[in-house]
Short mmCIF file of C-alpha atoms in Angstrom, two decimals:
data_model
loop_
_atom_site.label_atom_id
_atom_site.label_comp_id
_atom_site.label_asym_id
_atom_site.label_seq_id
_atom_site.Cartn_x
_atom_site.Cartn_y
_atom_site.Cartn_z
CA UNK A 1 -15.75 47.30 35.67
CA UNK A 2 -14.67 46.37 39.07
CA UNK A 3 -15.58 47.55 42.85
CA UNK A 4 -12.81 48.62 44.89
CA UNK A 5 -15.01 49.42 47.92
CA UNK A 6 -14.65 46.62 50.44
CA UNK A 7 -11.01 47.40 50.54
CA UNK A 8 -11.81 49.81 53.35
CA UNK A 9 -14.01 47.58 55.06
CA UNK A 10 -11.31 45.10 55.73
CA UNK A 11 -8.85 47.58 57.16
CA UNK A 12 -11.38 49.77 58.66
CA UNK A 13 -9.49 50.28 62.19
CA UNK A 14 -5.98 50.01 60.91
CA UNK A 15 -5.35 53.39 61.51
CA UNK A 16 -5.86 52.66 65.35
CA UNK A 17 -3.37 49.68 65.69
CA UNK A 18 -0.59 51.26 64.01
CA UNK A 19 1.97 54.06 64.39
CA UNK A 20 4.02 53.69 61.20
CA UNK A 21 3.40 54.63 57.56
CA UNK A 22 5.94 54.90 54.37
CA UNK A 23 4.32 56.24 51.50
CA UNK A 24 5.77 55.42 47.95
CA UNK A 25 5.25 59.05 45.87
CA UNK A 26 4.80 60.84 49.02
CA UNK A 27 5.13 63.88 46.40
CA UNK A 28 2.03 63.40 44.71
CA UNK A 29 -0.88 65.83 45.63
CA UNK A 30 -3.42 63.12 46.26
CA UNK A 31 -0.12 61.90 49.28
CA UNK A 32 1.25 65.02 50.58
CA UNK A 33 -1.79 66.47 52.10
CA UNK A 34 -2.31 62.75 53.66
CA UNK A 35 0.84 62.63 55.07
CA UNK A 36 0.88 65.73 56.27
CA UNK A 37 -2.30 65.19 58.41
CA UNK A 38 -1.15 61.85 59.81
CA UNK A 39 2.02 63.51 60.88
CA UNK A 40 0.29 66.18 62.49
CA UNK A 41 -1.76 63.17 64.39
CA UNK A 42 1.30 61.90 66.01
CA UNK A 43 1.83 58.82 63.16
CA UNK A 44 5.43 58.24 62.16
CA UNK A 45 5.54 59.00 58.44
CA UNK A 46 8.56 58.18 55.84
CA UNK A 47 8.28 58.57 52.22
CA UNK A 48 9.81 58.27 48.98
CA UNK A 49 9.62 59.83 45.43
CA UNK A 50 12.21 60.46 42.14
CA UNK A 51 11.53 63.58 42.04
CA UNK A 52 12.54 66.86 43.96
CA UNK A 53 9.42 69.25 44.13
CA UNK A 54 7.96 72.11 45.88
CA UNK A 55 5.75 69.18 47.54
CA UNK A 56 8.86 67.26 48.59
CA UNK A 57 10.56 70.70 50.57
CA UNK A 58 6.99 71.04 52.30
CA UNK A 59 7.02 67.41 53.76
CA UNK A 60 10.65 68.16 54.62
CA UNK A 61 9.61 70.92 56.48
CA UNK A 62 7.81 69.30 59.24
CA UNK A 63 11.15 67.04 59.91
CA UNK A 64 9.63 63.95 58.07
CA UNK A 65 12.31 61.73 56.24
CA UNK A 66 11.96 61.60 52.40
CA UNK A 67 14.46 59.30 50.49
CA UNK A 68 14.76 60.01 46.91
CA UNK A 69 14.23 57.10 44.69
CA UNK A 70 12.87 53.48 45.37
CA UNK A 71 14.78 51.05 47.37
CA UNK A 72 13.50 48.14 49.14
CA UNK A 73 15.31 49.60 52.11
CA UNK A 74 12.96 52.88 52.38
CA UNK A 75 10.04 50.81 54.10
CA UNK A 76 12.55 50.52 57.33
CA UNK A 77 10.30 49.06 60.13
CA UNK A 78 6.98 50.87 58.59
CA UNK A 79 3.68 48.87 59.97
CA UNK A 80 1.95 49.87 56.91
CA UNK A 81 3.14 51.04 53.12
CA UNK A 82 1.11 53.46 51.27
CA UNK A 83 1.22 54.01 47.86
CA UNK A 84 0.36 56.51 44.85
CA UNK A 85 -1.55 54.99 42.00
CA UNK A 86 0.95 55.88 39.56
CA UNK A 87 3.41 53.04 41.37
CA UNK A 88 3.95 49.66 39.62
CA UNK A 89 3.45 46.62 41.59
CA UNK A 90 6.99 45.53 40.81
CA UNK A 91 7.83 48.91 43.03
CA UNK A 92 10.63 47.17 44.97
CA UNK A 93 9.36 49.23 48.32
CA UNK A 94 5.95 47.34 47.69
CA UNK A 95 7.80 44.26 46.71
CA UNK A 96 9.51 44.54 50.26
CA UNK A 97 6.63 45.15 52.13
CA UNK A 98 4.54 42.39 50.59
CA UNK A 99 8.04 39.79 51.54
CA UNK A 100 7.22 41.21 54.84
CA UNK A 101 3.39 41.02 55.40
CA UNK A 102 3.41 44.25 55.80
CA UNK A 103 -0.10 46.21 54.76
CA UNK A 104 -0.11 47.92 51.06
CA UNK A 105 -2.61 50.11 50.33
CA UNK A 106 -3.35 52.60 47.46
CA UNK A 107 -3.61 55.77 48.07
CA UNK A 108 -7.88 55.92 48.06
CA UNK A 109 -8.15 53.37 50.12
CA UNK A 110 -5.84 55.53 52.87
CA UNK A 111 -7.87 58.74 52.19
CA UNK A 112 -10.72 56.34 53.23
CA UNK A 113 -8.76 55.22 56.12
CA UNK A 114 -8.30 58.85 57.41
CA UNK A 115 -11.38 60.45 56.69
CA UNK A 116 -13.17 57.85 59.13
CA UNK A 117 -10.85 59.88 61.83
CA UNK A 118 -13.04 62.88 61.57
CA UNK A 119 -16.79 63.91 62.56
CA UNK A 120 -17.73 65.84 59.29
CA UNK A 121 -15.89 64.57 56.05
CA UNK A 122 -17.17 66.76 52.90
CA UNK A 123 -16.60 65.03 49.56
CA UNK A 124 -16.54 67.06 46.52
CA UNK A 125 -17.76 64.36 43.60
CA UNK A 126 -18.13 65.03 39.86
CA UNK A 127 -16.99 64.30 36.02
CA UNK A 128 -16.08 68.15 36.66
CA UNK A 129 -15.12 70.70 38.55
CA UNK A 130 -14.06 69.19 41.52
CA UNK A 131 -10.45 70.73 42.61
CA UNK A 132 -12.21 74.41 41.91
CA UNK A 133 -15.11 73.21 44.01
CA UNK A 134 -13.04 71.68 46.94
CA UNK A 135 -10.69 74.98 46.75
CA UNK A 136 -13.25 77.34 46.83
CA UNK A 137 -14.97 75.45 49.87
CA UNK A 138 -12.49 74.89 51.60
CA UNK A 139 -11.30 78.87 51.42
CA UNK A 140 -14.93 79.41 52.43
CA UNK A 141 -14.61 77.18 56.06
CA UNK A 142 -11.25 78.69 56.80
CA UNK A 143 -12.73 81.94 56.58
CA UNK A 144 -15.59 81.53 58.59
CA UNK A 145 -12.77 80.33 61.27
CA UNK A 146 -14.22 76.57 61.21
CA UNK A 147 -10.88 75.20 60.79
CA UNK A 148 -11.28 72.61 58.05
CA UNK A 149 -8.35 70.10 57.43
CA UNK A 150 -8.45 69.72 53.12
CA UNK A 151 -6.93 67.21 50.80
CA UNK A 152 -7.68 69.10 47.32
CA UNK A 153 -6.46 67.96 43.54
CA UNK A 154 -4.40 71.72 42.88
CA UNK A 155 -2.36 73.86 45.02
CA UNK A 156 -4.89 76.59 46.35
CA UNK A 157 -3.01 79.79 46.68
CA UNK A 158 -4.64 80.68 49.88
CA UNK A 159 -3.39 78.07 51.73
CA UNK A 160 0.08 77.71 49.64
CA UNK A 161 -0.42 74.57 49.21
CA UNK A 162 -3.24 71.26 48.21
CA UNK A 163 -3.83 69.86 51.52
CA UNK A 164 -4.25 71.69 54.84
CA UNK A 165 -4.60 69.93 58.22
CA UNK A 166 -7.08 71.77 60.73
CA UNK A 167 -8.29 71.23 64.18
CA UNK A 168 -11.84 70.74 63.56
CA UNK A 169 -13.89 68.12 62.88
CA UNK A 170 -13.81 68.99 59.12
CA UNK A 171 -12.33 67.45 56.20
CA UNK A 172 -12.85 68.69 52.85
CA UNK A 173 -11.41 66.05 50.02
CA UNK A 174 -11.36 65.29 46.70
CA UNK A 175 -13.60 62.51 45.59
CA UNK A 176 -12.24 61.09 42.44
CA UNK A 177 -14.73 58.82 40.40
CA UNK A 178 -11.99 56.81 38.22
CA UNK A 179 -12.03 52.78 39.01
CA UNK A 180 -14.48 53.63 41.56
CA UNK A 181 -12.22 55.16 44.04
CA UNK A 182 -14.09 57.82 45.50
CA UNK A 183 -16.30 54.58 46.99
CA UNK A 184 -13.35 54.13 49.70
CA UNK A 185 -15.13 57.24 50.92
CA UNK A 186 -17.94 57.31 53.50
CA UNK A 187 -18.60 61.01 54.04
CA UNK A 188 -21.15 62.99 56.21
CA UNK A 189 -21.72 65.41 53.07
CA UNK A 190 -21.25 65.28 49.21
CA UNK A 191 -21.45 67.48 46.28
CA UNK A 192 -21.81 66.08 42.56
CA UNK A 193 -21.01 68.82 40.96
CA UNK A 194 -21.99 66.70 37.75
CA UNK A 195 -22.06 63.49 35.96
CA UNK A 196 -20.81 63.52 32.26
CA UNK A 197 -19.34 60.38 30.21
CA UNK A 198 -15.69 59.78 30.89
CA UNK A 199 -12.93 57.16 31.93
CA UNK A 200 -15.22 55.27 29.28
CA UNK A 201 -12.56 52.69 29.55
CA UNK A 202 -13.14 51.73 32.62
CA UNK A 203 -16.85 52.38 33.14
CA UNK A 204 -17.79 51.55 29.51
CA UNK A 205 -20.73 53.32 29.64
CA UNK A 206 -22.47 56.40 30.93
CA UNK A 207 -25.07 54.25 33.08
CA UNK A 208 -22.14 52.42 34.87
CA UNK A 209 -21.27 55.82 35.90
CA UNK A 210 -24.13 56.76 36.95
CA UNK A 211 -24.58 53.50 39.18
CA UNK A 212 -21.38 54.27 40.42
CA UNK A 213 -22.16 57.69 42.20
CA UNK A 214 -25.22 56.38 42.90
CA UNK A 215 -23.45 53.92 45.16
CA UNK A 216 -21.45 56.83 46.71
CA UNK A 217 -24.26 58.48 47.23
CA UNK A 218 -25.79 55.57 49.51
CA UNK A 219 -22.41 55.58 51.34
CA UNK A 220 -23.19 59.58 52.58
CA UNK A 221 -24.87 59.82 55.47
CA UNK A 222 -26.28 63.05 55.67
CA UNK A 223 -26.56 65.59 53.00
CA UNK A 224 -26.21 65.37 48.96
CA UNK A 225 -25.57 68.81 47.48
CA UNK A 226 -26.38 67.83 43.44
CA UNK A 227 -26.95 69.92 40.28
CA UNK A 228 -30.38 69.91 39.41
CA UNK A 229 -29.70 70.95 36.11
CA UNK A 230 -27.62 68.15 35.22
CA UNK A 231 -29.73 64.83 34.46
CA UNK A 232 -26.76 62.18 34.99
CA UNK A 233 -26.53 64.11 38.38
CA UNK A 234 -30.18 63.79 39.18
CA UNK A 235 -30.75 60.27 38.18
CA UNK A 236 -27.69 59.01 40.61
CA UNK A 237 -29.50 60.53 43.58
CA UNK A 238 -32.96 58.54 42.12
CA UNK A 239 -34.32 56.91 44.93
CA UNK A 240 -31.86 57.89 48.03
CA UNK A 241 -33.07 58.20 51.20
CA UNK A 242 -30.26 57.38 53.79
CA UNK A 243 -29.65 61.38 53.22
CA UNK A 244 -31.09 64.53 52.78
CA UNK A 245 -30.64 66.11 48.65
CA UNK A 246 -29.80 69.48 48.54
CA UNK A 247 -30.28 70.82 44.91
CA UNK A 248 -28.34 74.02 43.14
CA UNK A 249 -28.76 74.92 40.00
CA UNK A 250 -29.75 78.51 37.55
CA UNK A 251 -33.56 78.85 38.04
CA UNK A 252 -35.59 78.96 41.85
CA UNK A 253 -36.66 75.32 40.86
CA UNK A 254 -33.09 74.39 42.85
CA UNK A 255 -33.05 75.09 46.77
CA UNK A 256 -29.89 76.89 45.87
CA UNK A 257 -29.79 79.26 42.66
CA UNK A 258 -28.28 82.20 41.34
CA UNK A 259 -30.00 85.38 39.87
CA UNK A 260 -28.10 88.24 38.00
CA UNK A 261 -27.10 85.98 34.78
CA UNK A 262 -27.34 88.12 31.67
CA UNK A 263 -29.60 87.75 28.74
CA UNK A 264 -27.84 84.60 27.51
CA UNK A 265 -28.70 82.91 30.92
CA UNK A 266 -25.07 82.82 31.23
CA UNK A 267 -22.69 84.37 34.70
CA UNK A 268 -23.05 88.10 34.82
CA UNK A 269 -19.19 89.45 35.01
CA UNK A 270 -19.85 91.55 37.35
CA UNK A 271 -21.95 89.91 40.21
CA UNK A 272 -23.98 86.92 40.79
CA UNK A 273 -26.26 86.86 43.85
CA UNK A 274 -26.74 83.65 45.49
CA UNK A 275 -30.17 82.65 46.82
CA UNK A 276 -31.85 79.99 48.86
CA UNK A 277 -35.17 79.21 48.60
CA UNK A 278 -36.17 82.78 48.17
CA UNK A 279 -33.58 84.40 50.55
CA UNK A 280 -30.79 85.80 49.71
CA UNK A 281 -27.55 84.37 50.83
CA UNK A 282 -24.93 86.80 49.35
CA UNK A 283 -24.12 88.66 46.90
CA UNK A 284 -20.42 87.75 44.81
CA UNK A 285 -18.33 89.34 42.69
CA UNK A 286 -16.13 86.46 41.44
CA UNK A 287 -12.54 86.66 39.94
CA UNK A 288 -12.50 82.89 38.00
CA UNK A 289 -14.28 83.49 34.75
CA UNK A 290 -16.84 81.42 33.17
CA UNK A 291 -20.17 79.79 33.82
CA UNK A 292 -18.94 76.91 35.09
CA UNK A 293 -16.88 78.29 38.16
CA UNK A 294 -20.00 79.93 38.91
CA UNK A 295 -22.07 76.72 39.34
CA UNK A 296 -18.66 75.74 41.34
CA UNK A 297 -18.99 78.29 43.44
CA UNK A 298 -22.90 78.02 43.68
CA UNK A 299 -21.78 74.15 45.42
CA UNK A 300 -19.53 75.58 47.49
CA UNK A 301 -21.60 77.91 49.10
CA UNK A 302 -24.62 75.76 49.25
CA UNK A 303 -22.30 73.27 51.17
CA UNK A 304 -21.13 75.82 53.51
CA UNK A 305 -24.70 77.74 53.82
CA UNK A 306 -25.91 74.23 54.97
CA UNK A 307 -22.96 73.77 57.44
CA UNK A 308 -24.10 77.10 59.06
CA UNK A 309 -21.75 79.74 57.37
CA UNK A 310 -23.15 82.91 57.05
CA UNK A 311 -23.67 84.73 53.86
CA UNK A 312 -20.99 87.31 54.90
CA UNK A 313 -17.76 84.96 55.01
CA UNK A 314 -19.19 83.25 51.65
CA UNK A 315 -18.93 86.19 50.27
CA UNK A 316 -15.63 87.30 51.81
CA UNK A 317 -14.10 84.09 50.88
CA UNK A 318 -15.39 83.55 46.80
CA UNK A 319 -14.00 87.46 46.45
CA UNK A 320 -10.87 86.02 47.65
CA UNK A 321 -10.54 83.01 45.56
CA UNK A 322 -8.40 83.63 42.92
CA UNK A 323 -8.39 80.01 41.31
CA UNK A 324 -6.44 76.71 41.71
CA UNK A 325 -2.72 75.92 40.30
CA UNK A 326 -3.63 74.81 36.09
CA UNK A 327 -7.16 76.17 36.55
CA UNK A 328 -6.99 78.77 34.07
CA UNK A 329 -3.91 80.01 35.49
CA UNK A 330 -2.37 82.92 34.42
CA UNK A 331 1.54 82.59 33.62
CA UNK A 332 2.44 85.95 32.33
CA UNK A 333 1.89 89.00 29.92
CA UNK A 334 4.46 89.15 27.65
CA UNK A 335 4.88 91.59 24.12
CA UNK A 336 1.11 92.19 24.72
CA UNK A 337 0.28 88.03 24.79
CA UNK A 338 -1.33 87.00 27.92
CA UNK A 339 -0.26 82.99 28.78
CA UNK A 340 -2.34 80.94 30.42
CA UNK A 341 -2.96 77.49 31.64
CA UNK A 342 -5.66 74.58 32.20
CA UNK A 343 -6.37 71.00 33.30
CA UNK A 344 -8.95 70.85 30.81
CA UNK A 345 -8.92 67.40 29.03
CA UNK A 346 -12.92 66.32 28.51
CA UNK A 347 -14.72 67.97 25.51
CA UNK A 348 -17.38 69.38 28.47
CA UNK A 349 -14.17 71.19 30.53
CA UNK A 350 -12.97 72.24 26.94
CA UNK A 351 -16.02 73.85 26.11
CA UNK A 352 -16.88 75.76 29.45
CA UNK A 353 -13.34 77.17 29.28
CA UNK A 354 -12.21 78.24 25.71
CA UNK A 355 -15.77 79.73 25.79
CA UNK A 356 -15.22 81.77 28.90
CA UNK A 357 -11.82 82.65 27.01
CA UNK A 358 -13.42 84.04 24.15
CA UNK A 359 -15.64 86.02 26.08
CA UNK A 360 -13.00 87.58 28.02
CA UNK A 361 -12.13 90.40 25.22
CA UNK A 362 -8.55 88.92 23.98
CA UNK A 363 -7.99 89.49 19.97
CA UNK A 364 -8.06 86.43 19.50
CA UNK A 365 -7.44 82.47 21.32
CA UNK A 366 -4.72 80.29 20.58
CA UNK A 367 -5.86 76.90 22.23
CA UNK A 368 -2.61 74.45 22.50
CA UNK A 369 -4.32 71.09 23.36
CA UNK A 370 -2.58 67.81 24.28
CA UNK A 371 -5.43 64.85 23.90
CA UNK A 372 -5.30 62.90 27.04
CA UNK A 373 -5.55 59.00 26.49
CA UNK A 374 -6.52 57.42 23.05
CA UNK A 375 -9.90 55.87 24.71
CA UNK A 376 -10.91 59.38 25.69
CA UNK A 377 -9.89 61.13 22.06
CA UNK A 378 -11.23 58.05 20.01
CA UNK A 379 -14.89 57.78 22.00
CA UNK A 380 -15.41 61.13 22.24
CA UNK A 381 -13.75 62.85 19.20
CA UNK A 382 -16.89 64.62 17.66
CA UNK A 383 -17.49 65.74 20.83
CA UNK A 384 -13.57 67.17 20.76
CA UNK A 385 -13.68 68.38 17.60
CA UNK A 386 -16.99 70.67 18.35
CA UNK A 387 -15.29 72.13 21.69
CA UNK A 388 -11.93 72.79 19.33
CA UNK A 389 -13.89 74.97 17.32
CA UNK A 390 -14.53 77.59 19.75
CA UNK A 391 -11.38 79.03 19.63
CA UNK A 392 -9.65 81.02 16.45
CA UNK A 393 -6.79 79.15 16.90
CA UNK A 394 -5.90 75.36 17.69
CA UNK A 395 -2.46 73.60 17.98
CA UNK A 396 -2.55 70.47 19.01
CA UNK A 397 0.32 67.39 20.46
CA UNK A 398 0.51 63.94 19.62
CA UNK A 399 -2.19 61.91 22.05
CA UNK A 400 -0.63 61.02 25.34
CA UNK A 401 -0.98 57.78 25.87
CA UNK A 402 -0.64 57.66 29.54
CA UNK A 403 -1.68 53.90 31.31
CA UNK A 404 -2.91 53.17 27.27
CA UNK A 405 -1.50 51.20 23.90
CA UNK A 406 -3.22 52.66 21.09
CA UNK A 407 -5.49 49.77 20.16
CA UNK A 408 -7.81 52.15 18.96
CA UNK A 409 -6.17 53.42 16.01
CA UNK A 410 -6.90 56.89 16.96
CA UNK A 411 -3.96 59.63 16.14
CA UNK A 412 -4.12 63.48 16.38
CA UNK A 413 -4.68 63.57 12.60
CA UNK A 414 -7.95 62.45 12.89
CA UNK A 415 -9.52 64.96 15.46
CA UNK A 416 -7.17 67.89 13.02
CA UNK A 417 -9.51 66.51 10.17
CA UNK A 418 -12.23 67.64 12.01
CA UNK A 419 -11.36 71.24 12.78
CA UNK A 420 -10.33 73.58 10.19
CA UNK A 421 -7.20 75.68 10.25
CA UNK A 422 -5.95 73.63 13.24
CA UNK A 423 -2.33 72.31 13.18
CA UNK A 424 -0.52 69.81 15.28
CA UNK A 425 3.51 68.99 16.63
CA UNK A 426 5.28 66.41 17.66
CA UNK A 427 7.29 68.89 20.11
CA UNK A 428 6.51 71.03 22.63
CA UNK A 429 9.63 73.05 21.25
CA UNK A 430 8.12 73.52 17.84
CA UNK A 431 4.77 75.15 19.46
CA UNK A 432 5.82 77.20 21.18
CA UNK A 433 8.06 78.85 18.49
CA UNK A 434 4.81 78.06 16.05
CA UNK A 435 2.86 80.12 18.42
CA UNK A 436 5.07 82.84 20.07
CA UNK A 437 5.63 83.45 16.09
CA UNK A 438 2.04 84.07 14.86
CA UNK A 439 -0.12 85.23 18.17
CA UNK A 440 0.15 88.67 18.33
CA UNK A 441 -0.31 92.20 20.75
CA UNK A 442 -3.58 91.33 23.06
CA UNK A 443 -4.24 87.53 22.07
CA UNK A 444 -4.19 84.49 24.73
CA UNK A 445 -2.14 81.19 24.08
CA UNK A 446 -3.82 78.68 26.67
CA UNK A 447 -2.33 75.37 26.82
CA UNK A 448 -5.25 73.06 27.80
CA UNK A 449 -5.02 69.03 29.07
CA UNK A 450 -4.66 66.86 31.74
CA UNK A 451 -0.92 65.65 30.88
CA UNK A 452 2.07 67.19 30.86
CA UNK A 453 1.61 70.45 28.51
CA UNK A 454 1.84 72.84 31.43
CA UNK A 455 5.45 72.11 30.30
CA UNK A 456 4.82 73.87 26.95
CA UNK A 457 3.47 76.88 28.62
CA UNK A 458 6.46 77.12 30.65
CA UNK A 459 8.51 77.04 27.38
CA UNK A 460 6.72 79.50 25.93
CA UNK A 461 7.15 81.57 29.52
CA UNK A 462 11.19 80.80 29.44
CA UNK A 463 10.96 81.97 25.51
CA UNK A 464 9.48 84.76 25.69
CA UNK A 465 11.47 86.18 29.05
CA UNK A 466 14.62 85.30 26.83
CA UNK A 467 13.71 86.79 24.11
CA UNK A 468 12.94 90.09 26.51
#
């Protein structure tokens, strides 16, 4: 494991000697929103991408140039070259730049960059939960007219968009934990909405991670919002005194809880009232489903609470929030068969959405997984297996390798071993016809992972209107 975070430290005031940026991917949803807020600061921004997207026509909007493809000629007389993870470093824009001398930096270490540009940067931390978290807060600050500018992980429908740039001294952003990026940051607040083993191939183990956002949390310098009933959560915040911890959780041990859970000590459907220290705060009725969106929404409000929103425009604003884009997303009803979708790729997120699904009073669940890395699947594939089983129904992909080689020896056969009645494809084709041919009146198909099976919902969408 390796620590990214004196990358800021070295450019620290680059943003005030220079006018220019290019961004390589300026599609992405971790660029756009940057881009967008730099532009709207008077910078000169230029970007490239291969591919056209609803992102792309957005950027377009506000008159900045977008060339399509990578050419060495893109940079033009940029002062600085930004760049989306997901580029190679034989990228020939970054191979031009670096000819050049001109600055390359990754996209984290820009977020960095621009956050320092505002008074109050909120960073929404965790294994998961995050993008619902920084969506639903960020709805909540708009709302209560503070005028937040946003960088989230998902389009949020009440903006139309993942990024929003504001006139306040707010910034709400995403704080990613993977190689340590989220330590570019240096916010004023920070939620951890929890800490759970993941990117084990990177951290290697569950202390490293647990070191890590303890590290983050010494680079906040005035409030920690943490789940008290999450022990990774509570052991990173061990010892921190540089800010004040804020605790949320399900009983009145946390300064923040909720009351109204049923007799399972699970999220009423119908209302959870939020309370703080024995007051009342507000009382929700909340349209995402499951226990975990309300401890997501139990973060935001704490965070906003503590910023000095009133209970009223919490309120208003969880009503209103109606999810993020591939956050349980509905697609469609179609012959009785409601289609939904989800970013779900950690046996934790896997098991605090298929059982909200089953609870939701569908027939009966098909779950269409696509395993997301071989490290993840191989480390974790008990721990797969168990969350597969909620479900009546699992179909499953080939593992998606991703930035892997499958040294592990892992293959979708072995988690299919492990849960009876499941099946797996090597097509998104032949699921959805394996599917759309066996679910029936009343039953959800929800295509779960963190790849590129939103695609197979989609087919199963297009099938199903053709067949119409």
């Amino acid at each position: 494991m390796t620590n990214q975070n004196n990358t800021t430290d070295k450019n620290v005031n680059l943003l005030d000697t220079v006018r220019r940026l290019h961004f390589v991917g300026i599609g992405g949803s971790g660029m756009c929103p940057m881009a967008e807020i730099l532009h709207h600061k008077d910078y000169i921004i230029t970007g490239s991408d291969i591919n056209e997207s609803d992102t792309l026509a957005r950027i377009r909007s506000y008159g900045i140039p977008v060339h399509m493809g990578h050419r060495a000629e893109n940079i033009g007389d940029a002062e600085v070259v930004v760049y989306t993870a997901a580029a190679k470093q034989d990228n020939p824009e970054l191979v031009a730049a670096r000819a050049k001398g001109i600055p390359t930096l990754e996209r984290s270490v820009m977020l960095g960059l621009l956050t320092k540009k505002f008074a109050n940067p909120i960073a929404v931390s965790g294994t998961h939960g995050k993008t619902t978290t920084t969506g639903m807060l960020t709805q909540i600050l708009i709302e209560a007219g503070r005028d937040p500018s946003a960088v989230i992980g998902g389009k949020l429908p009440f903006i139309n968009g993942n990024g929003r740039v504001g006139k306040s001294a707010d910034i709400v952003c995403e704080a990613c934990e993977y190689v340590d990026t989220f330590l570019q940051l240096h916010p004023a607040i920070s939620i951890i909405t929890n800490i759970d083993a993941d990117h084990l191939d990177y951290f290697g183990t569950l202390d490293n991670i647990v070191k890590s956002f303890h590290q983050f949390c010494l680079q906040t310098s005035k409030r920690i919002i943490v789940n008290a009933d999450n022990a990774n959560a509570m052991r990173a915040v061990e010892g921190i005194t540089n800010a004040e911890i804020i605790t949320f959780g399900r009983t009145d041990k946390s300064d923040y809880y909720v009351t109204e859970l049923n007799e399972e000590d699970t999220v009423c459907e119908d209302f959870i009232t939020v309370m703080y220290k024995g007051e009342r705060v507000c009382r929700v009725s909340l349209r995402v489903p499951g226990e975990h969106n309300m401890m997501n929404a139990l973060a935001a409000a704490a965070a906003a609470h503590g910023m000095g929103v009133d209970g009223e425009h919490i309120k208003k604003a969880l009503e209103g929030f109606s999810g993020v884009h591939r956050r349980f997303e509905i697609l469609g009803k179609f012959e009785g068969v409601t289609v939904a979708d989800d970013f779900a790729h950690h046996p934790t997120e896997l098991s605090a959405v298929l059982s909200a699904a089953v609870r939701m009073g569908y027939h009966e669940v098909w779950a269409v997984f696509q395993p997301h890395t071989y490290s993840r699947t191989a480390m974790l594939l008990d721990d797969f297996a168990k969350a597969l089983s909620i479900p009546q129904h699992v179909v499953m992909t080939e593992i998606l390798a991703v930035r892997e080689t499958n040294t592990y020896n892992i293959h979708t056969s072995d988690l299919a071993a492990k849960i009876p009645g499941s099946c797996w494809f090597g097509s998104f084709e032949e699921i959805a016809d394996y599917v759309m041919t066996h679910a029936k009146e009343n039953d959800l198909i929800l295509t779960l992972g963190g790849g590129d099976i939103y695609k197979c919902a989609n087919l199963i969408v297009e099938k199903y209107k053709e067949r119409a």
